Each structure stands twice: as C-alpha cells, then as structure tokens.
Amino acid sequence: MDKELGNHDHHFSEQDLDVITNKISDLGKWRDIFSQQGLQFKDTVVKKYQDSRKVEGDSEDGVVTPQSSSIKSRSHFSTLNVPYSVPKACVVPSNLDGLPITLETAVALRKVLFGTAFQVFNYEWKKSHFKFRDPYSDLAYALEAERGGARSIQMAVQAYVIKYLLFTRNSDVECNNIKRLLRASAKEQENALAAALSDILWTAGEGVKSVVCSVTTDCYFAPTIDYKSDSYTERLQLFTFTDKGKLQDFITEYIHCFKGEGSHGVILFLYSLLLSRTLERLHNDMDNTTSHLLQLSLGNFICKQALINLMLTGRASPNVFNGDLQYDDQGAQLKEPRRGVLARSDVGYLYWNRHELEHDKLPRVGSMLKTPKLPIWLCNISDTFSVLFNTNRLLLSDWKMEHLFDLYFYNGQLSQTKTVRLTIDTHSHHWEEGMHEKGGDSEKRFPSVEMTVRTKWEGAAIDWNGTVPFF
C-alpha cells in the first residue's frame, strides 16, 4: 500500500486537501502526546506522503508546499508538513519585515472568534474572497457574495466599496448619478477594494494604528495538543501601520492576497480587523451577552452582531440600540451595562426578520445605525445580507429630500443581473390597505425588502419600477 501511495500521481480537490490537512494535523497532535509519554510514533505513511509531495511542490496548479529546508532561521521549527492550499500568487515574501505571528496570538484569535482554539474555519469560509463582477459591466462595482457565513463580511465591504466609488474618489466632482458606479475598470475595482478594506481597518484602529495579515511560506510556531493547525494561520506575518495612506498603499500593492481565488481573503481581512481593533479592546467592547464573534447556525459559522457592528462602526458592540443600556425592562439596574452603538457611522444598518416579527422579537435598530452619515445601508433581511444606497450624499441631511427618492438594491447573488431601483414615496400609505387581509403568500404581498425599508421610512410606498419583487 505504501508503494502505491508513493507512485500514484494524485490530484486533490480543495475539500480533499482540507480533509488530509486535518488528519495529518491530528497525527501531529498524537505524535506530541506519545513523545511526552516516552513512546514512539511510527510515521512511515506520513513520511511517504511527504516524500511524494516534495516532487509535487512546484506543480502547475500553483499549490505551494513548504519544505523543511525552506523554513528559514527565523521560523526555527521543523514541523509536520501539510498540504498548503494558498496559491503562490496570493503569498507574500517572508522578507518583508512583518512581525511573525506567535502561538499566543493565534490562540487568542481563535478564542475570540470561536470560543476555542481547536475550532478551524470550514471549506466555505476558506474559499471566500473578494471577487468583483466583470469590469465595464453594469455591475462592475459589485462583489459576488455566495450564501454562507462570510457573506455578511463581503456585503459590509461592498457597502464601503460603494462609499469609495460614489463619495470618496474625485470627491470634488458633484455627481449624483448611478453611472459613477457603473463601467468600472479592473484597476478601479482594485483601488475601490483597497480603499474599502483600509477604511474599515483604520476605523477599527481608532485612526491611530491598523494591522494587515498576510500569508507567507514560512511556519512560525510548532503545533501543540491545544491548538489545531490549519496550514495558513501559522504562516501569517503582521504588518502594522500608523499612517492610513501607507496602509492603503500596502493593501493596494498586495490586493491579490484578498481578491485571488484560494487566497482565504475574507479570513485574512477578518484577522486584520480583529488585530487592528486589538484583542484587549475587543473584550472591552463586548458585554456579558457575547463572549466570541462567530456562532454555529445550520452547519456554518455566521457573524454575530458584535462583528457586524465592528465593521460598520469600529466598535464590537453586541447590540443595535443607541448607547449603553444600564437598566432592564423592569427598571432594575443591570450588573453590567449592555453595549450599544455610541455614534453615527458612514454606513448604516437595517434589520428585518419575518419570523422574529411574528413572535414579537424583532429588535429595534437605533437611530445611530438607521441614520448614517452617508445614504448607504448594510441590510440584514432574514439573516441574508444585501445593500441599499442612494447616490445623493445629502439625502439624509434634508428631510424634504426624503419625500420622494430612489434607493438602489443589490444582494450579492449571481442571479441578480442588474442594480434594482426602488422609488420611495414617504407620503403615500396605500400599501397598508392590505395589511389585515388573510391568506396568500405574505412574502408576495409584503416583500421583505420593502418591509426592511419601512423600518427606516415607516409607511412608505415602494415602486420596483418594473422589476418583479424578489429577495
């Protein structure tokens, strides 16, 4: 059997590599346990597998396999080699003078994300990156967002991409036209993504210091029985910036590390976000209702509200109401205050969930999130994320403008082939005539997108301008 393993030319899929990585990581864990007890762990098959991978190290599929000889003196560790699935094009050189990640930092990141250091991201998360629609198309500004836990992060970044394209680049040019978003070139897409990522990281760092994580070819700490290896967290270098311009320049230069297929781009951005905020401030941001930032739902990890608020406001508060809550519903003082949103941010947040409404559990989003500085909203509609925006930066500064206006809607799905224009009329209430009718599909009678808009503009009539309502 060993002979067959050494001779056959295997071609592994991403899922296969994940399974093999986890199994070999487990072998490494048991090797440590056995060695601590003075026992011998026979590694014939593992050794055969490593030897076969040495021949494939620079294969045409772009898979980088770090060899023991390539781990430089700064790494110091001759660790168990595992299949390394980040393509060469998405790996930065190890000589860029970033700070190598430590085991302590890696454990802390895992715990603040999952609550344990032995949980790793699944395949859906690892394949997630920031990918635009085709350049020069009507959706050239738009990121693709597959269904899954990473979608909320992709759509939050989408909101900041829109901010850059509409209101930041060439800000001296007065133009309220949707055409500012359309027909972007590939270079403009990259610049917009770099600006969006930088903006979020800089806000999380309170405008003082931010951190960017990049994968290298070196491994910086040895595996332990208390930490599960994932083959990329152990290879991170951390780059610290105290100037926003230099931060954005660095991300622009290495933007392929976030947008390339196989780059683990969403996870790298998430790590960068947490380290920019600092682990100490993260724990201070959260209250006793939230101990970590991801939760398991239907077999996948999704972002808790604290992580969403961190991307929007720079602070990982777990609630959507204004300010910090000192008293409960009965007026009794809480042992610890519940953390809410302290200030308006550039991008807002709207929330709607039909199931929670039917059970009278729909949380009320406070005005700090409902009324952002710019007319862009990340929308959580029944746990699915999308964006709404208006092209006039002054929309929310003059109530007269909110009588009749347009909102543009994008949900990140490939099935959406054009930006949807919704016309909002806050003086008409004819939609309420059918509110008390029984029977029929409630989603067709009252589409969730419309109900989400009405959490901000109560009673508004909404015209889809010829588009069949969907979500």
Short mmCIF file of C-alpha atoms in Angstrom, two decimals:
data_model
loop_
_atom_site.label_atom_id
_atom_site.label_comp_id
_atom_site.label_asym_id
_atom_site.label_seq_id
_atom_site.Cartn_x
_atom_site.Cartn_y
_atom_site.Cartn_z
CA MET A 1 0.00 0.00 0.00
CA ASP A 2 2.92 2.35 0.82
CA LYS A 3 4.33 1.66 -2.60
CA GLU A 4 1.07 2.62 -4.25
CA LEU A 5 0.88 5.80 -2.22
CA GLY A 6 4.33 6.81 -3.30
CA ASN A 7 3.90 6.01 -7.00
CA HIS A 8 0.45 7.26 -7.92
CA ASP A 9 0.01 10.82 -9.16
CA HIS A 10 -2.85 12.16 -7.03
CA HIS A 11 -4.80 15.28 -7.86
CA PHE A 12 -6.63 16.62 -4.86
CA SER A 13 -9.62 18.94 -4.74
CA GLU A 14 -9.83 21.72 -2.16
CA GLN A 15 -12.11 19.56 0.02
CA ASP A 16 -9.65 16.64 -0.21
CA LEU A 17 -6.80 18.89 0.88
CA ASP A 18 -8.82 20.10 3.88
CA VAL A 19 -9.54 16.54 4.99
CA ILE A 20 -5.90 15.48 4.55
CA THR A 21 -4.67 18.58 6.38
CA ASN A 22 -6.91 17.91 9.37
CA LYS A 23 -5.95 14.22 9.52
CA ILE A 24 -2.22 14.90 9.34
CA SER A 25 -2.62 17.67 11.92
CA ASP A 26 -4.27 15.14 14.21
CA LEU A 27 -1.33 12.76 13.63
CA GLY A 28 0.99 15.56 14.71
CA LYS A 29 -1.06 16.09 17.85
CA TRP A 30 -0.88 12.42 18.80
CA ARG A 31 2.84 12.37 17.96
CA ASP A 32 3.34 15.03 20.64
CA ILE A 33 1.24 13.12 23.14
CA PHE A 34 3.14 9.89 22.50
CA SER A 35 6.50 11.61 22.72
CA GLN A 36 5.57 13.18 26.05
CA GLN A 37 4.89 9.68 27.37
CA GLY A 38 8.20 8.35 26.05
CA LEU A 39 6.54 6.35 23.26
CA GLN A 40 7.47 6.01 19.59
CA PHE A 41 5.05 7.05 16.82
CA LYS A 42 5.69 5.25 13.58
CA ASP A 43 5.31 7.70 10.69
CA THR A 44 6.04 5.53 7.64
CA VAL A 45 2.88 6.52 5.76
CA VAL A 46 3.21 10.20 6.68
CA LYS A 47 6.85 10.16 5.58
CA LYS A 48 5.89 8.52 2.28
CA TYR A 49 3.24 11.18 1.75
CA GLN A 50 5.72 13.97 2.46
CA ASP A 51 8.22 12.48 0.03
CA SER A 52 5.58 12.30 -2.68
CA ARG A 53 4.63 15.96 -2.02
CA LYS A 54 8.28 17.07 -2.40
CA VAL A 55 8.13 16.09 -6.05
CA GLU A 56 4.86 17.98 -6.48
CA GLY A 57 5.95 21.10 -4.56
CA ASP A 58 6.06 23.39 -7.61
CA SER A 59 3.26 21.81 -9.61
CA GLU A 60 1.41 23.67 -12.33
CA ASP A 61 -1.69 24.13 -10.19
CA GLY A 62 0.10 26.79 -8.14
CA VAL A 63 0.00 24.95 -4.81
CA VAL A 64 2.85 25.93 -2.51
CA THR A 65 4.24 23.13 -0.33
CA PRO A 66 6.69 24.47 2.27
CA GLN A 67 9.62 22.12 2.75
CA SER A 68 11.70 21.89 5.88
CA SER A 69 14.65 23.41 4.01
CA SER A 70 12.58 26.44 3.06
CA ILE A 71 11.72 27.32 6.64
CA LYS A 72 14.27 29.99 7.38
CA SER A 73 16.18 30.61 10.56
CA ARG A 74 13.51 33.00 11.82
CA SER A 75 10.99 30.13 11.83
CA HIS A 76 13.12 27.71 13.89
CA PHE A 77 10.60 24.89 13.54
CA SER A 78 10.80 21.66 11.60
CA THR A 79 7.08 20.98 11.69
CA LEU A 80 4.94 18.31 10.13
CA ASN A 81 4.42 19.33 6.51
CA VAL A 82 0.80 19.55 5.39
CA PRO A 83 -0.82 20.31 2.04
CA TYR A 84 -0.75 24.09 1.71
CA SER A 85 -3.65 25.31 -0.39
CA VAL A 86 -2.93 29.05 -0.78
CA PRO A 87 -1.71 29.66 -4.36
CA LYS A 88 1.74 31.12 -4.87
CA ALA A 89 0.28 34.30 -6.34
CA CYS A 90 -1.50 35.01 -3.03
CA VAL A 91 1.56 34.52 -0.81
CA VAL A 92 3.81 37.44 0.17
CA PRO A 93 7.60 37.07 0.51
CA SER A 94 8.83 36.26 4.02
CA ASN A 95 11.44 39.06 3.88
CA LEU A 96 9.00 41.99 4.04
CA ASP A 97 9.86 42.54 7.69
CA GLY A 98 6.40 41.87 9.05
CA LEU A 99 6.06 40.52 12.56
CA PRO A 100 5.67 36.70 12.57
CA ILE A 101 2.53 35.55 14.33
CA THR A 102 3.01 33.85 17.69
CA LEU A 103 1.18 30.84 19.06
CA GLU A 104 -0.31 33.08 21.76
CA THR A 105 -1.78 35.46 19.17
CA ALA A 106 -3.14 32.60 17.06
CA VAL A 107 -4.82 31.04 20.10
CA ALA A 108 -6.29 34.41 21.11
CA LEU A 109 -7.70 34.95 17.59
CA ARG A 110 -9.33 31.53 17.61
CA LYS A 111 -10.85 32.08 21.04
CA VAL A 112 -12.31 35.49 20.23
CA LEU A 113 -13.80 34.06 17.04
CA PHE A 114 -14.97 30.60 18.10
CA GLY A 115 -14.57 30.45 21.86
CA THR A 116 -11.96 27.69 21.49
CA ALA A 117 -8.52 27.34 19.90
CA PHE A 118 -9.32 23.93 18.46
CA GLN A 119 -12.01 25.08 16.01
CA VAL A 120 -10.94 25.94 12.45
CA PHE A 121 -12.71 27.63 9.56
CA ASN A 122 -14.58 25.26 7.27
CA TYR A 123 -14.25 25.00 3.50
CA GLU A 124 -16.98 27.57 2.80
CA TRP A 125 -15.06 30.21 4.74
CA LYS A 126 -11.64 29.28 3.36
CA LYS A 127 -12.76 29.58 -0.25
CA SER A 128 -14.34 33.01 0.35
CA HIS A 129 -12.58 36.03 -1.12
CA PHE A 130 -13.47 39.41 -2.60
CA LYS A 131 -14.40 38.91 -6.24
CA PHE A 132 -15.96 41.61 -8.43
CA ARG A 133 -18.39 41.18 -11.28
CA ASP A 134 -16.97 41.75 -14.76
CA PRO A 135 -15.21 45.11 -15.33
CA TYR A 136 -17.00 47.67 -17.53
CA SER A 137 -20.35 45.95 -16.88
CA ASP A 138 -23.48 47.39 -15.29
CA LEU A 139 -22.48 45.59 -12.08
CA ALA A 140 -18.78 46.40 -12.26
CA TYR A 141 -18.96 47.91 -8.76
CA ALA A 142 -20.48 44.75 -7.27
CA LEU A 143 -18.83 41.97 -5.28
CA GLU A 144 -20.03 38.39 -5.55
CA ALA A 145 -21.28 37.00 -2.25
CA GLU A 146 -22.13 33.34 -2.02
CA ARG A 147 -24.60 32.06 0.54
CA GLY A 148 -22.75 31.31 3.76
CA GLY A 149 -21.31 32.83 6.87
CA ALA A 150 -18.76 35.02 5.07
CA ARG A 151 -21.47 36.81 3.11
CA SER A 152 -22.06 39.42 5.83
CA ILE A 153 -18.38 40.41 5.66
CA GLN A 154 -18.39 40.57 1.86
CA MET A 155 -21.51 42.74 1.81
CA ALA A 156 -20.19 45.05 4.54
CA VAL A 157 -17.08 45.57 2.40
CA GLN A 158 -19.42 46.07 -0.58
CA ALA A 159 -21.03 49.00 1.24
CA TYR A 160 -17.61 50.63 1.66
CA VAL A 161 -16.74 49.94 -1.98
CA ILE A 162 -19.87 51.90 -2.90
CA LYS A 163 -18.85 54.66 -0.49
CA TYR A 164 -15.49 54.99 -2.23
CA LEU A 165 -16.84 54.93 -5.78
CA LEU A 166 -19.70 57.34 -5.08
CA PHE A 167 -18.40 59.73 -2.45
CA THR A 168 -14.63 59.40 -1.95
CA ARG A 169 -12.81 59.23 -5.28
CA ASN A 170 -12.90 62.56 -7.10
CA SER A 171 -14.96 63.93 -4.21
CA ASP A 172 -14.72 67.43 -5.67
CA VAL A 173 -16.86 66.30 -8.62
CA GLU A 174 -20.54 66.82 -7.89
CA CYS A 175 -22.41 63.96 -9.48
CA ASN A 176 -25.49 62.20 -8.12
CA ASN A 177 -25.68 59.71 -10.95
CA ILE A 178 -25.58 55.93 -10.63
CA LYS A 179 -23.16 55.98 -13.56
CA ARG A 180 -20.37 56.78 -11.09
CA LEU A 181 -20.62 53.13 -10.06
CA LEU A 182 -21.01 51.54 -13.45
CA ARG A 183 -18.41 50.60 -16.03
CA ALA A 184 -15.51 50.49 -13.57
CA SER A 185 -12.26 49.10 -14.93
CA ALA A 186 -10.35 46.25 -13.29
CA LYS A 187 -7.88 48.77 -11.85
CA GLU A 188 -10.70 50.91 -10.45
CA GLN A 189 -12.16 47.79 -8.86
CA GLU A 190 -8.86 47.01 -7.14
CA ASN A 191 -8.49 50.60 -5.92
CA ALA A 192 -12.05 50.56 -4.57
CA LEU A 193 -11.48 47.28 -2.71
CA ALA A 194 -8.20 48.51 -1.22
CA ALA A 195 -9.87 51.74 -0.10
CA ALA A 196 -12.80 49.85 1.43
CA LEU A 197 -10.61 47.43 3.39
CA SER A 198 -8.34 50.26 4.56
CA ASP A 199 -11.30 52.36 5.64
CA ILE A 200 -12.74 49.60 7.83
CA LEU A 201 -9.38 48.67 9.36
CA TRP A 202 -8.42 52.28 10.05
CA THR A 203 -11.73 52.94 11.81
CA ALA A 204 -11.31 49.78 13.92
CA GLY A 205 -7.86 51.05 14.92
CA GLU A 206 -9.42 54.35 16.02
CA GLY A 207 -7.48 56.28 13.41
CA VAL A 208 -4.18 55.54 15.13
CA LYS A 209 -2.88 52.12 14.13
CA SER A 210 -4.00 49.22 11.95
CA VAL A 211 -2.70 45.73 11.21
CA VAL A 212 -2.71 43.76 7.95
CA CYS A 213 -2.21 39.97 7.94
CA SER A 214 -0.56 38.21 5.01
CA VAL A 215 0.31 34.57 4.38
CA THR A 216 3.97 33.68 3.83
CA THR A 217 5.77 30.45 3.01
CA ASP A 218 7.27 30.13 6.49
CA CYS A 219 5.72 28.50 9.54
CA TYR A 220 6.29 30.49 12.72
CA PHE A 221 5.35 28.16 15.54
CA ALA A 222 5.13 24.45 16.20
CA PRO A 223 1.77 22.69 16.62
CA THR A 224 0.58 21.82 20.12
CA ILE A 225 -2.03 19.49 21.52
CA ASP A 226 -4.18 22.52 22.44
CA TYR A 227 -4.15 24.23 19.04
CA LYS A 228 -5.39 22.74 15.78
CA SER A 229 -3.25 23.64 12.78
CA ASP A 230 -4.98 24.95 9.64
CA SER A 231 -1.86 25.44 7.44
CA TYR A 232 -2.22 29.21 6.96
CA THR A 233 -2.74 30.89 10.35
CA GLU A 234 0.67 29.56 11.44
CA ARG A 235 2.24 31.24 8.39
CA LEU A 236 0.98 34.78 8.96
CA GLN A 237 3.07 37.91 9.13
CA LEU A 238 1.54 41.00 10.74
CA PHE A 239 2.22 44.43 9.25
CA THR A 240 1.47 47.46 11.42
CA PHE A 241 0.68 50.94 10.02
CA THR A 242 0.30 54.28 11.75
CA ASP A 243 -0.48 56.18 8.56
CA LYS A 244 -3.71 55.50 6.64
CA GLY A 245 -2.14 56.38 3.28
CA LYS A 246 0.65 53.84 3.75
CA LEU A 247 -1.90 51.27 4.92
CA GLN A 248 -3.92 51.73 1.74
CA ASP A 249 -0.80 51.67 -0.44
CA PHE A 250 0.27 48.34 1.08
CA ILE A 251 -3.16 46.75 0.60
CA THR A 252 -3.28 48.07 -2.98
CA GLU A 253 0.10 46.51 -3.74
CA TYR A 254 -0.94 43.15 -2.29
CA ILE A 255 -4.63 43.31 -3.19
CA HIS A 256 -4.33 39.89 -4.86
CA CYS A 257 -3.95 38.42 -1.35
CA PHE A 258 -7.56 39.39 -0.69
CA LYS A 259 -9.19 39.01 -4.11
CA GLY A 260 -7.41 35.98 -5.55
CA GLU A 261 -9.14 32.62 -5.74
CA GLY A 262 -7.79 30.39 -2.98
CA SER A 263 -6.35 33.38 -1.11
CA HIS A 264 -8.52 32.93 2.02
CA GLY A 265 -9.08 36.66 1.51
CA VAL A 266 -12.10 37.04 3.79
CA ILE A 267 -10.35 35.26 6.66
CA LEU A 268 -7.21 37.40 6.23
CA PHE A 269 -9.32 40.54 6.33
CA LEU A 270 -11.15 39.25 9.41
CA TYR A 271 -7.85 38.54 11.20
CA SER A 272 -6.61 42.00 10.20
CA LEU A 273 -9.80 43.58 11.54
CA LEU A 274 -9.53 41.89 14.93
CA LEU A 275 -5.84 42.75 15.34
CA SER A 276 -6.45 46.34 14.23
CA ARG A 277 -9.07 46.67 16.94
CA THR A 278 -6.72 44.82 19.34
CA LEU A 279 -7.86 41.85 21.38
CA GLU A 280 -7.97 43.92 24.57
CA ARG A 281 -10.35 46.50 23.09
CA LEU A 282 -12.50 43.74 21.59
CA HIS A 283 -13.14 42.25 25.02
CA ASN A 284 -13.93 45.71 26.39
CA ASP A 285 -16.35 46.37 23.51
CA MET A 286 -18.42 43.27 24.21
CA ASP A 287 -20.70 42.71 27.20
CA ASN A 288 -21.61 39.59 29.17
CA THR A 289 -24.07 38.52 26.46
CA THR A 290 -21.28 37.92 23.92
CA SER A 291 -18.02 36.08 24.54
CA HIS A 292 -16.97 35.43 20.93
CA LEU A 293 -17.80 36.72 17.46
CA LEU A 294 -18.96 33.72 15.39
CA GLN A 295 -21.80 31.32 16.08
CA LEU A 296 -22.77 27.99 14.55
CA SER A 297 -26.02 28.07 12.58
CA LEU A 298 -27.28 25.35 10.24
CA GLY A 299 -23.83 23.81 9.97
CA ASN A 300 -21.96 27.03 9.21
CA PHE A 301 -20.39 29.80 11.25
CA ILE A 302 -22.13 33.16 10.92
CA CYS A 303 -21.19 36.58 12.24
CA LYS A 304 -22.72 37.78 15.46
CA GLN A 305 -24.00 41.35 15.72
CA ALA A 306 -20.82 42.43 17.52
CA LEU A 307 -18.71 41.58 14.48
CA ILE A 308 -21.13 43.33 12.12
CA ASN A 309 -21.06 46.44 14.30
CA LEU A 310 -17.26 46.28 14.37
CA MET A 311 -17.15 46.50 10.56
CA LEU A 312 -19.66 49.36 10.48
CA THR A 313 -18.71 51.44 13.50
CA GLY A 314 -15.20 50.30 14.51
CA ARG A 315 -16.53 49.04 17.86
CA ALA A 316 -17.65 45.45 18.55
CA SER A 317 -20.80 46.31 20.49
CA PRO A 318 -23.23 43.36 20.54
CA ASN A 319 -26.47 45.38 20.24
CA VAL A 320 -28.14 47.70 17.73
CA PHE A 321 -29.74 50.22 20.09
CA ASN A 322 -28.27 53.64 20.82
CA GLY A 323 -25.82 53.97 23.69
CA ASP A 324 -25.14 51.59 26.55
CA LEU A 325 -28.12 50.16 28.43
CA GLN A 326 -27.87 50.45 32.21
CA TYR A 327 -31.35 49.17 33.23
CA ASP A 328 -33.53 46.22 32.25
CA ASP A 329 -37.17 46.37 31.07
CA GLN A 330 -38.40 46.46 34.70
CA GLY A 331 -36.16 49.37 35.59
CA ALA A 332 -33.69 47.38 37.65
CA GLN A 333 -30.03 48.25 37.24
CA LEU A 334 -28.03 45.67 35.32
CA LYS A 335 -24.91 44.15 36.87
CA GLU A 336 -23.05 45.06 33.71
CA PRO A 337 -24.23 47.55 31.06
CA ARG A 338 -25.30 46.18 27.69
CA ARG A 339 -23.19 47.73 24.94
CA GLY A 340 -24.91 49.58 22.11
CA VAL A 341 -23.89 51.97 19.33
CA LEU A 342 -22.36 55.24 20.52
CA ALA A 343 -22.12 57.32 17.33
CA ARG A 344 -23.24 57.58 13.72
CA SER A 345 -21.03 55.88 11.18
CA ASP A 346 -20.55 56.39 7.44
CA VAL A 347 -22.51 53.21 6.60
CA GLY A 348 -25.79 52.36 8.32
CA TYR A 349 -27.65 49.18 9.16
CA LEU A 350 -31.23 47.99 8.68
CA TYR A 351 -32.70 44.78 10.07
CA TRP A 352 -35.81 42.76 9.25
CA ASN A 353 -36.81 39.20 10.09
CA ARG A 354 -40.33 37.97 9.38
CA HIS A 355 -40.10 35.07 11.84
CA GLU A 356 -38.96 37.34 14.67
CA LEU A 357 -41.70 39.85 13.84
CA GLU A 358 -44.37 37.14 14.05
CA HIS A 359 -43.05 36.19 17.50
CA ASP A 360 -42.70 39.83 18.60
CA LYS A 361 -38.93 39.51 18.93
CA LEU A 362 -37.79 41.93 16.22
CA PRO A 363 -35.02 44.14 17.66
CA ARG A 364 -35.34 47.87 17.14
CA VAL A 365 -32.34 49.35 15.38
CA GLY A 366 -31.41 52.70 16.89
CA SER A 367 -31.10 55.97 15.01
CA MET A 368 -27.29 55.83 15.13
CA LEU A 369 -27.37 52.94 12.66
CA LYS A 370 -30.58 53.86 10.84
CA THR A 371 -29.35 57.35 10.00
CA PRO A 372 -25.70 57.11 8.92
CA LYS A 373 -23.55 59.97 7.66
CA LEU A 374 -23.92 58.70 4.08
CA PRO A 375 -27.01 57.13 2.43
CA ILE A 376 -25.65 53.56 2.38
CA TRP A 377 -27.07 50.71 4.44
CA LEU A 378 -25.98 47.15 5.06
CA CYS A 379 -29.24 45.20 5.31
CA ASN A 380 -29.81 42.02 7.28
CA ILE A 381 -33.02 40.62 5.85
CA SER A 382 -33.98 37.33 7.48
CA ASP A 383 -30.29 36.55 8.07
CA THR A 384 -29.34 37.27 4.45
CA PHE A 385 -27.22 40.33 3.72
CA SER A 386 -27.56 42.95 0.98
CA VAL A 387 -27.05 46.69 0.46
CA LEU A 388 -29.32 49.68 -0.16
CA PHE A 389 -27.93 53.05 -1.20
CA ASN A 390 -28.73 56.44 -2.69
CA THR A 391 -26.38 58.44 -4.89
CA ASN A 392 -27.03 61.83 -3.21
CA ARG A 393 -24.80 62.30 -0.17
CA LEU A 394 -27.18 65.00 1.14
CA LEU A 395 -30.27 62.77 1.21
CA LEU A 396 -30.26 62.38 4.99
CA SER A 397 -29.36 65.99 5.74
CA ASP A 398 -32.64 67.49 4.49
CA TRP A 399 -35.98 65.90 5.42
CA LYS A 400 -37.61 67.41 2.32
CA MET A 401 -35.42 65.20 0.12
CA GLU A 402 -36.91 62.16 1.84
CA HIS A 403 -40.40 62.76 0.49
CA LEU A 404 -39.72 61.09 -2.86
CA PHE A 405 -36.37 59.49 -3.72
CA ASP A 406 -34.69 56.40 -5.16
CA LEU A 407 -32.83 53.62 -3.40
CA TYR A 408 -30.68 51.10 -5.23
CA PHE A 409 -30.65 47.48 -4.10
CA TYR A 410 -28.00 44.77 -4.59
CA ASN A 411 -27.99 41.37 -2.85
CA GLY A 412 -24.65 39.91 -3.97
CA GLN A 413 -26.13 36.92 -5.75
CA LEU A 414 -25.18 35.93 -9.30
CA SER A 415 -28.89 35.63 -10.11
CA GLN A 416 -29.15 39.44 -9.86
CA THR A 417 -28.06 40.78 -13.23
CA LYS A 418 -28.73 44.49 -12.73
CA THR A 419 -28.97 47.01 -9.94
CA VAL A 420 -32.60 47.34 -8.83
CA ARG A 421 -34.01 50.85 -8.50
CA LEU A 422 -36.70 51.33 -5.86
CA THR A 423 -38.67 54.58 -5.72
CA ILE A 424 -39.63 55.51 -2.17
CA ASP A 425 -42.68 57.70 -1.53
CA THR A 426 -42.98 58.58 2.15
CA HIS A 427 -46.30 60.42 1.73
CA SER A 428 -48.34 57.51 0.32
CA HIS A 429 -49.77 54.83 2.58
CA HIS A 430 -51.83 52.76 0.16
CA TRP A 431 -49.64 49.71 0.84
CA GLU A 432 -51.29 49.46 4.28
CA GLU A 433 -54.73 48.76 2.78
CA GLY A 434 -53.98 45.03 2.51
CA MET A 435 -52.23 44.67 5.85
CA HIS A 436 -55.14 42.88 7.56
CA GLU A 437 -56.06 40.60 4.67
CA LYS A 438 -55.81 36.89 5.47
CA GLY A 439 -54.33 34.11 3.33
CA GLY A 440 -51.91 34.18 0.41
CA ASP A 441 -48.16 34.38 0.40
CA SER A 442 -47.12 37.09 2.86
CA GLU A 443 -43.77 37.49 1.08
CA LYS A 444 -45.55 38.31 -2.19
CA ARG A 445 -47.98 40.70 -0.50
CA PHE A 446 -45.31 42.36 1.64
CA PRO A 447 -41.82 41.65 0.24
CA SER A 448 -39.12 41.56 2.90
CA VAL A 449 -37.06 44.20 1.08
CA GLU A 450 -39.99 46.61 1.33
CA MET A 451 -40.57 45.83 4.99
CA THR A 452 -36.87 46.47 5.65
CA VAL A 453 -37.10 49.89 4.01
CA ARG A 454 -40.13 50.68 6.16
CA THR A 455 -38.14 50.13 9.35
CA LYS A 456 -36.44 53.40 8.37
CA TRP A 457 -39.28 55.16 6.48
CA GLU A 458 -42.44 53.99 8.20
CA GLY A 459 -45.47 53.73 5.94
CA ALA A 460 -43.55 54.39 2.72
CA ALA A 461 -44.93 53.21 -0.62
CA ILE A 462 -42.31 51.44 -2.73
CA ASP A 463 -42.25 51.12 -6.52
CA TRP A 464 -39.96 48.47 -8.04
CA ASN A 465 -40.04 50.29 -11.41
CA GLY A 466 -40.91 47.23 -13.48
CA THR A 467 -38.75 44.71 -11.64
CA VAL A 468 -40.58 41.72 -10.20
CA PRO A 469 -40.10 41.96 -6.41
CA PHE A 470 -37.59 39.41 -5.17
CA PHE A 471 -35.20 38.55 -2.43
#
